[in-house]
Coordinates of C-alpha atoms in Angstrom, one line a residue:
M26 CA 85.5 46.9 -19.3
R27 CA 86.4 43.2 -19.5
T28 CA 85.9 42.8 -15.8
Y29 CA 82.5 44.5 -16.0
R30 CA 81.4 42.0 -18.7
I31 CA 82.5 39.1 -16.6
E32 CA 80.5 40.5 -13.6
I33 CA 77.4 40.9 -15.8
R34 CA 77.7 37.3 -17.0
L35 CA 78.2 36.0 -13.5
I36 CA 75.0 37.9 -12.4
Q37 CA 73.1 36.4 -15.4
F38 CA 74.4 32.9 -14.6
S39 CA 73.3 33.3 -11.0
V40 CA 69.8 34.4 -12.0
F41 CA 69.6 31.5 -14.4
L42 CA 70.6 29.0 -11.7
S43 CA 68.0 30.5 -9.3
V44 CA 65.3 30.1 -11.8
L45 CA 66.3 26.5 -12.4
I46 CA 66.2 25.8 -8.7
V47 CA 62.8 27.3 -8.3
I48 CA 61.4 25.3 -11.3
A49 CA 63.0 22.1 -9.9
G50 CA 61.5 22.7 -6.5
F51 CA 58.0 23.3 -8.0
L52 CA 58.2 20.2 -10.0
G53 CA 59.2 18.1 -7.0
L54 CA 56.4 19.5 -4.9
W55 CA 53.9 18.8 -7.7
N56 CA 55.1 15.2 -8.1
G57 CA 54.9 14.7 -4.4
K58 CA 51.3 15.8 -4.2
A59 CA 50.5 13.7 -7.2
N60 CA 52.1 10.6 -5.6
E61 CA 50.3 11.3 -2.4
Q62 CA 46.9 11.5 -4.2
A63 CA 47.7 8.4 -6.1
S64 CA 48.6 6.5 -3.0
T65 CA 45.6 7.6 -1.0
P66 CA 42.6 5.3 -1.7
P67 CA 39.3 7.1 -2.6
Q68 CA 37.0 7.5 0.4
Q69 CA 33.9 5.4 0.3
E70 CA 30.5 6.4 1.7
E71 CA 29.5 4.7 4.9
P72 CA 26.7 2.2 4.4
A73 CA 23.4 3.2 6.0
P74 CA 23.2 1.8 9.5
T75 CA 21.2 -1.4 9.9
L76 CA 18.3 -1.3 12.3
E77 CA 19.2 -3.9 14.9
N78 CA 15.7 -4.3 16.3
T79 CA 13.4 -4.8 13.3
K80 CA 10.3 -5.5 15.2
I81 CA 7.4 -3.1 14.7
V82 CA 4.3 -2.5 16.8
A83 CA 1.3 -0.8 15.1
I84 CA -1.0 0.6 17.7
G85 CA -4.2 2.3 16.6
D86 CA -7.9 2.2 16.2
S87 CA -10.3 0.5 13.7
F88 CA -8.1 1.4 10.8
T89 CA -5.2 -0.5 12.3
F90 CA -7.3 -3.4 13.4
G91 CA -8.6 -3.9 9.8
Y92 CA -12.3 -3.1 10.4
P93 CA -14.8 -4.1 8.9
G94 CA -12.7 -7.1 8.0
N95 CA -10.3 -8.8 10.4
A96 CA -6.7 -8.4 11.6
E97 CA -5.5 -11.1 9.2
S98 CA -6.2 -8.9 6.2
A99 CA -5.2 -5.6 7.9
W100 CA -2.3 -3.4 6.6
P101 CA 0.2 -4.4 9.4
V102 CA 0.1 -8.0 8.1
V103 CA 0.8 -6.8 4.5
L104 CA 3.6 -4.6 5.9
G105 CA 5.3 -7.4 7.7
Q106 CA 5.1 -9.7 4.7
A107 CA 6.6 -7.0 2.5
L108 CA 9.5 -6.1 4.8
Q109 CA 9.9 -9.7 6.1
V110 CA 9.9 -8.5 9.7
E111 CA 7.6 -9.0 12.7
V112 CA 4.8 -6.5 12.8
V113 CA 2.5 -6.8 15.8
N114 CA -1.0 -5.5 15.3
K115 CA -2.3 -3.7 18.4
G116 CA -5.3 -2.1 16.7
K117 CA -8.7 -2.0 18.5
T118 CA -12.0 -0.5 17.5
N119 CA -13.5 2.6 19.0
Q120 CA -10.2 4.1 20.2
T121 CA -9.0 7.6 21.0
A122 CA -5.5 8.9 21.6
Q123 CA -6.1 8.7 25.3
D124 CA -7.1 5.0 24.9
L125 CA -3.9 4.3 23.1
Y126 CA -1.8 6.0 25.7
S127 CA -3.5 4.1 28.5
R128 CA -2.4 0.8 27.0
F129 CA 0.9 1.9 25.6
D130 CA 3.0 0.2 28.3
A131 CA 1.2 -3.1 27.9
D132 CA 0.8 -3.1 24.1
V133 CA 4.0 -1.4 23.0
L134 CA 6.7 -1.3 25.7
N135 CA 6.2 -4.9 26.7
E136 CA 6.7 -6.0 23.1
K137 CA 10.1 -4.3 23.0
P138 CA 10.0 -3.2 19.4
G139 CA 12.5 -1.1 17.5
R140 CA 9.7 1.0 16.0
V141 CA 6.1 1.9 16.8
I142 CA 3.5 3.2 14.4
I143 CA 0.9 5.4 16.2
F144 CA -2.3 5.7 14.1
V145 CA -5.2 7.4 15.8
G146 CA -7.5 10.5 15.5
N147 CA -10.7 9.5 13.9
G148 CA -12.2 8.3 17.2
D149 CA -11.2 11.6 18.8
A150 CA -12.8 13.6 16.0
L151 CA -16.1 11.6 16.2
R152 CA -16.2 12.2 20.0
D153 CA -15.4 15.9 19.7
I154 CA -12.2 15.5 21.6
P155 CA -10.4 19.0 21.7
L156 CA -7.3 19.3 19.6
E157 CA -5.3 20.2 22.7
T158 CA -6.2 16.9 24.3
F159 CA -5.3 15.0 21.1
Q160 CA -2.0 16.8 21.0
Q161 CA -1.3 16.0 24.7
Y162 CA -1.6 12.2 24.3
I163 CA 0.2 12.1 20.9
Q164 CA 3.1 13.9 22.4
A165 CA 3.1 11.7 25.6
M166 CA 3.2 8.5 23.4
V167 CA 6.1 9.9 21.4
E168 CA 8.0 10.9 24.5
K169 CA 7.4 7.5 26.1
A170 CA 8.6 5.7 23.0
E171 CA 11.7 7.7 22.7
S172 CA 12.6 7.4 26.3
N173 CA 12.5 3.6 25.9
H174 CA 14.7 3.7 22.7
I175 CA 11.8 3.0 20.4
I176 CA 11.5 5.0 17.1
P177 CA 8.0 6.6 16.9
I178 CA 6.2 6.9 13.5
L179 CA 3.1 8.9 13.2
A180 CA 0.2 7.9 10.8
L181 CA -2.1 10.7 10.0
P182 CA -5.8 10.1 10.7
L183 CA -7.9 9.5 7.5
P184 CA -10.4 12.0 6.3
Y185 CA -13.9 10.9 7.5
T186 CA -17.4 11.9 6.6
G187 CA -19.0 14.4 9.0
V188 CA -15.8 15.4 10.8
Q189 CA -13.6 16.6 7.9
N190 CA -12.7 19.9 9.5
T191 CA -11.6 18.3 12.8
I192 CA -9.6 15.7 11.0
K193 CA -8.0 18.4 8.9
E194 CA -6.9 20.2 12.1
F195 CA -5.5 17.0 13.6
R196 CA -3.6 16.2 10.4
E197 CA -2.1 19.6 10.0
W198 CA -1.0 19.7 13.6
E199 CA 0.5 16.2 13.5
S200 CA 2.3 16.9 10.3
S201 CA 3.8 20.1 11.8
Y202 CA 4.7 18.3 15.0
A203 CA 6.4 15.5 13.1
R204 CA 8.5 18.0 11.1
E205 CA 9.5 19.8 14.3
K206 CA 10.6 16.5 16.0
D207 CA 12.0 14.9 12.8
I208 CA 9.5 12.0 13.0
L209 CA 8.6 9.9 10.0
V210 CA 5.0 10.3 8.8
L211 CA 2.6 7.8 7.1
D212 CA -0.2 9.4 5.1
F213 CA -2.4 6.5 4.0
A214 CA -4.9 9.0 2.4
S215 CA -2.3 9.5 -0.3
V216 CA -2.9 6.0 -1.6
L217 CA -6.6 5.6 -0.7
M218 CA -8.2 8.8 -1.7
D219 CA -8.4 11.5 -4.4
T220 CA -7.9 15.2 -3.9
D221 CA -11.5 15.5 -2.7
N222 CA -10.9 13.0 0.1
T223 CA -13.1 10.4 -1.7
Y224 CA -12.0 6.8 -1.7
L225 CA -10.6 5.6 -5.0
E226 CA -12.7 3.0 -6.8
G227 CA -12.7 -0.4 -5.2
L228 CA -10.9 0.7 -2.0
S229 CA -14.0 1.3 0.1
Q230 CA -17.6 0.1 0.1
D231 CA -19.1 2.6 2.5
G232 CA -16.9 5.6 1.9
K233 CA -15.6 5.4 5.5
Y234 CA -13.5 2.3 5.9
P235 CA -11.1 0.5 3.4
T236 CA -11.9 -2.8 1.7
K237 CA -9.4 -5.7 1.8
E238 CA -7.8 -4.2 -1.3
G239 CA -7.7 -0.8 0.4
Y240 CA -5.8 -2.3 3.4
K241 CA -3.5 -4.1 1.0
R242 CA -2.6 -0.7 -0.6
M243 CA -2.0 0.7 2.9
G244 CA 0.4 -2.0 3.8
E245 CA 2.3 -1.8 0.5
Y246 CA 2.6 2.0 0.9
A247 CA 3.9 1.7 4.5
S248 CA 6.5 -0.9 3.3
R249 CA 7.8 1.6 0.7
V250 CA 8.1 4.3 3.3
L251 CA 9.7 2.1 6.0
H252 CA 11.8 -0.1 3.7

């Protein structure tokens, strides 16, 4: 009987030692992880990449040129001043998407910008240019920009009296295309007009083209989007 009790105690002691060893091992592992976490510095977010080539070319029609005023008061000037970067105004009156494409090499590629803002569509609408033709030249300019390492930005044509339906088609397609291609979009109508596509007070004299204050609003808006 005495021998039996000794064996029982030995078994109990062995179990006790095993439990102590397991606990000690667990505590050691936990302390190791804690020390590892303490010694590992917290990861920091990578800063946003800086655009090396800050030069911007704005190619477009009358709304880029600054009509009925002049280029000195047009929105590209305001944009350049706000961002403190060079913005080259390549706007001309009476232009279509095909016109912009025909001078894209000379007016954009030769300038070697980092970004190009393509702003056209009203001239196409006024001349009854089919949507398919407008699409063709917008896509061609985007592809030409990207193949030359220039970031394209699309500015939606402004609602215009007499061709509202056509402009609506152009705007809807261009917005969809930009989403598909992950292209940044500027919608100047959002700061110039109300929900009925009527210019806000003081931003147009004829209901068609912006005033100097209107162009100022456009430049300020573009600077917020492109900051």
